[in-house]
C-alpha cells in the first residue's frame, strides 16, 4: 500500500521541512512526502540552520514553504503535526482530516508530546531538533512498513 505523508508545523521553514527531508532521504518505494505550515508564507526557503544540519547528514534541501491547503489534506494518507496545537488547528480548519491526523509523537510512540520549535535558536538547537526528528522518522518508517 502506498503512503502519502504530509508533515505540518507553523511556518513550514524549520520542523516540517526537516521531517520531510529526513523521510525523503530514505528513498522508500511507494512513499510520497510533502510539508506545509498552518501560518506559513508562500515560497520561503528552509531556514539556514535547517540546511546546515541536514547537510551534516548528507542531505541537500530544496524547499519552498507553503500554507496548508485543502488539496494537501485531500492528497495525504497520513498527516503528522509537530504539536498538539497544530493537530487541533488542522482539524478545526479541515474536520474531514480528523481520522488521518496525528501528532508525530502520538503516532510513533502512542503518547502525546510536541516537537518544539527551534525557530530563532542556535545551530545547536536545530541539531537537537534534527536528532529528535531523525529518531521519530526511523520509528515511523518501521511502523508504516508494518502497516504495508
Ligand atoms: N511564520 C512566523 C515564524 C515562524 C517560522 C518558522 C517556524 O518554525 P516551523 O517552521 O518549525 O514551524 C515557526 C514560526 C513569522 O513569520 O514570524
mmCIF file with all atom_site columns, N, CA, C and O and ligand atoms in Angstrom, residues 9-15 39 117-119, ligand 1:
data_model
loop_
_atom_site.group_PDB
_atom_site.id
_atom_site.type_symbol
_atom_site.label_atom_id
_atom_site.label_alt_id
_atom_site.label_comp_id
_atom_site.label_asym_id
_atom_site.label_entity_id
_atom_site.label_seq_id
_atom_site.pdbx_PDB_ins_code
_atom_site.Cartn_x
_atom_site.Cartn_y
_atom_site.Cartn_z
_atom_site.occupancy
_atom_site.B_iso_or_equiv
_atom_site.pdbx_formal_charge
_atom_site.auth_seq_id
_atom_site.auth_comp_id
_atom_site.auth_asym_id
_atom_site.auth_atom_id
_atom_site.pdbx_PDB_model_num
ATOM   1  N N  . UNK A 1 9   ? 3.838  22.010 10.361 1.00 0.00 ? 9   UNK A N  1
ATOM   2  C CA . UNK A 1 9   ? 4.299  22.796 11.512 1.00 0.00 ? 9   UNK A CA 1
ATOM   3  C C  . UNK A 1 9   ? 3.726  24.207 11.378 1.00 0.00 ? 9   UNK A C  1
ATOM   4  O O  . UNK A 1 9   ? 2.688  24.394 10.725 1.00 0.00 ? 9   UNK A O  1
ATOM   5  N N  . UNK A 1 10  ? 4.379  25.197 11.960 1.00 0.00 ? 10  UNK A N  1
ATOM   6  C CA . UNK A 1 10  ? 3.830  26.554 11.931 1.00 0.00 ? 10  UNK A CA 1
ATOM   7  C C  . UNK A 1 10  ? 4.214  27.284 10.639 1.00 0.00 ? 10  UNK A C  1
ATOM   8  O O  . UNK A 1 10  ? 3.365  27.594 9.805  1.00 0.00 ? 10  UNK A O  1
ATOM   9  N N  . UNK A 1 11  ? 5.494  27.540 10.507 1.00 0.00 ? 11  UNK A N  1
ATOM   10 C CA . UNK A 1 11  ? 5.961  28.395 9.405  1.00 0.00 ? 11  UNK A CA 1
ATOM   11 C C  . UNK A 1 11  ? 6.428  27.654 8.166  1.00 0.00 ? 11  UNK A C  1
ATOM   12 O O  . UNK A 1 11  ? 6.723  28.275 7.139  1.00 0.00 ? 11  UNK A O  1
ATOM   13 N N  . UNK A 1 12  ? 6.507  26.317 8.265  1.00 0.00 ? 12  UNK A N  1
ATOM   14 C CA . UNK A 1 12  ? 6.993  25.463 7.174  1.00 0.00 ? 12  UNK A CA 1
ATOM   15 C C  . UNK A 1 12  ? 8.383  25.882 6.685  1.00 0.00 ? 12  UNK A C  1
ATOM   16 O O  . UNK A 1 12  ? 8.690  25.804 5.499  1.00 0.00 ? 12  UNK A O  1
ATOM   17 N N  . UNK A 1 13  ? 9.203  26.338 7.629  1.00 0.00 ? 13  UNK A N  1
ATOM   18 C CA . UNK A 1 13  ? 10.600 26.601 7.260  1.00 0.00 ? 13  UNK A CA 1
ATOM   19 C C  . UNK A 1 13  ? 11.581 25.823 8.146  1.00 0.00 ? 13  UNK A C  1
ATOM   20 O O  . UNK A 1 13  ? 12.772 25.795 7.843  1.00 0.00 ? 13  UNK A O  1
ATOM   21 N N  . UNK A 1 14  ? 11.091 25.235 9.231  1.00 0.00 ? 14  UNK A N  1
ATOM   22 C CA . UNK A 1 14  ? 12.016 24.523 10.139 1.00 0.00 ? 14  UNK A CA 1
ATOM   23 C C  . UNK A 1 14  ? 11.627 23.046 10.308 1.00 0.00 ? 14  UNK A C  1
ATOM   24 O O  . UNK A 1 14  ? 12.221 22.171 9.677  1.00 0.00 ? 14  UNK A O  1
ATOM   25 N N  . UNK A 1 15  ? 10.642 22.793 11.186 1.00 0.00 ? 15  UNK A N  1
ATOM   26 C CA . UNK A 1 15  ? 10.409 21.397 11.587 1.00 0.00 ? 15  UNK A CA 1
ATOM   27 C C  . UNK A 1 15  ? 9.839  20.511 10.482 1.00 0.00 ? 15  UNK A C  1
ATOM   28 O O  . UNK A 1 15  ? 10.362 19.424 10.231 1.00 0.00 ? 15  UNK A O  1
ATOM   29 N N  . UNK A 1 39  ? 0.634  28.565 9.538  1.00 0.00 ? 39  UNK A N  1
ATOM   30 C CA . UNK A 1 39  ? 0.760  30.028 9.377  1.00 0.00 ? 39  UNK A CA 1
ATOM   31 C C  . UNK A 1 39  ? 1.994  30.312 8.531  1.00 0.00 ? 39  UNK A C  1
ATOM   32 O O  . UNK A 1 39  ? 2.932  30.960 8.992  1.00 0.00 ? 39  UNK A O  1
ATOM   33 N N  . UNK A 1 117 ? 9.705  24.141 18.856 1.00 0.00 ? 117 UNK A N  1
ATOM   34 C CA . UNK A 1 117 ? 10.100 24.985 17.726 1.00 0.00 ? 117 UNK A CA 1
ATOM   35 C C  . UNK A 1 117 ? 11.534 25.491 17.890 1.00 0.00 ? 117 UNK A C  1
ATOM   36 O O  . UNK A 1 117 ? 11.819 26.197 18.862 1.00 0.00 ? 117 UNK A O  1
ATOM   37 N N  . UNK A 1 118 ? 12.426 25.164 16.956 1.00 0.00 ? 118 UNK A N  1
ATOM   38 C CA . UNK A 1 118 ? 13.797 25.671 17.066 1.00 0.00 ? 118 UNK A CA 1
ATOM   39 C C  . UNK A 1 118 ? 13.948 27.090 16.515 1.00 0.00 ? 118 UNK A C  1
ATOM   40 O O  . UNK A 1 118 ? 15.022 27.684 16.602 1.00 0.00 ? 118 UNK A O  1
ATOM   41 N N  . UNK A 1 119 ? 12.863 27.650 15.982 1.00 0.00 ? 119 UNK A N  1
ATOM   42 C CA . UNK A 1 119 ? 12.901 28.941 15.274 1.00 0.00 ? 119 UNK A CA 1
ATOM   43 C C  . UNK A 1 119 ? 13.637 29.996 16.094 1.00 0.00 ? 119 UNK A C  1
ATOM   44 O O  . UNK A 1 119 ? 13.324 30.214 17.267 1.00 0.00 ? 119 UNK A O  1
HETATM 45 N N1 . LIG B 2 .   ? 5.902  32.384 10.441 1.00 0.00 ? 1   LIG B N1 1
HETATM 46 C C1 . LIG B 2 .   ? 6.406  33.058 11.589 1.00 0.00 ? 1   LIG B C1 1
HETATM 47 C C2 . LIG B 2 .   ? 7.605  32.452 12.147 1.00 0.00 ? 1   LIG B C2 1
HETATM 48 C C3 . LIG B 2 .   ? 7.828  31.006 12.161 1.00 0.00 ? 1   LIG B C3 1
HETATM 49 C C4 . LIG B 2 .   ? 8.650  30.456 11.224 1.00 0.00 ? 1   LIG B C4 1
HETATM 50 C C5 . LIG B 2 .   ? 9.079  29.160 11.372 1.00 0.00 ? 1   LIG B C5 1
HETATM 51 C C6 . LIG B 2 .   ? 8.661  28.459 12.464 1.00 0.00 ? 1   LIG B C6 1
HETATM 52 O O1 . LIG B 2 .   ? 9.150  27.200 12.648 1.00 0.00 ? 1   LIG B O1 1
HETATM 53 P P1 . LIG B 2 .   ? 8.481  25.924 11.977 1.00 0.00 ? 1   LIG B P1 1
HETATM 54 O O2 . LIG B 2 .   ? 8.737  26.060 10.502 1.00 0.00 ? 1   LIG B O2 1
HETATM 55 O O3 . LIG B 2 .   ? 9.209  24.777 12.588 1.00 0.00 ? 1   LIG B O3 1
HETATM 56 O O4 . LIG B 2 .   ? 7.048  25.957 12.346 1.00 0.00 ? 1   LIG B O4 1
HETATM 57 C C7 . LIG B 2 .   ? 7.824  28.984 13.393 1.00 0.00 ? 1   LIG B C7 1
HETATM 58 C C8 . LIG B 2 .   ? 7.392  30.284 13.238 1.00 0.00 ? 1   LIG B C8 1
HETATM 59 C C9 . LIG B 2 .   ? 6.833  34.503 11.289 1.00 0.00 ? 1   LIG B C9 1
HETATM 60 O O5 . LIG B 2 .   ? 6.749  34.905 10.142 1.00 0.00 ? 1   LIG B O5 1
HETATM 61 O O6 . LIG B 2 .   ? 7.290  35.158 12.209 1.00 0.00 ? 1   LIG B O6 1
#
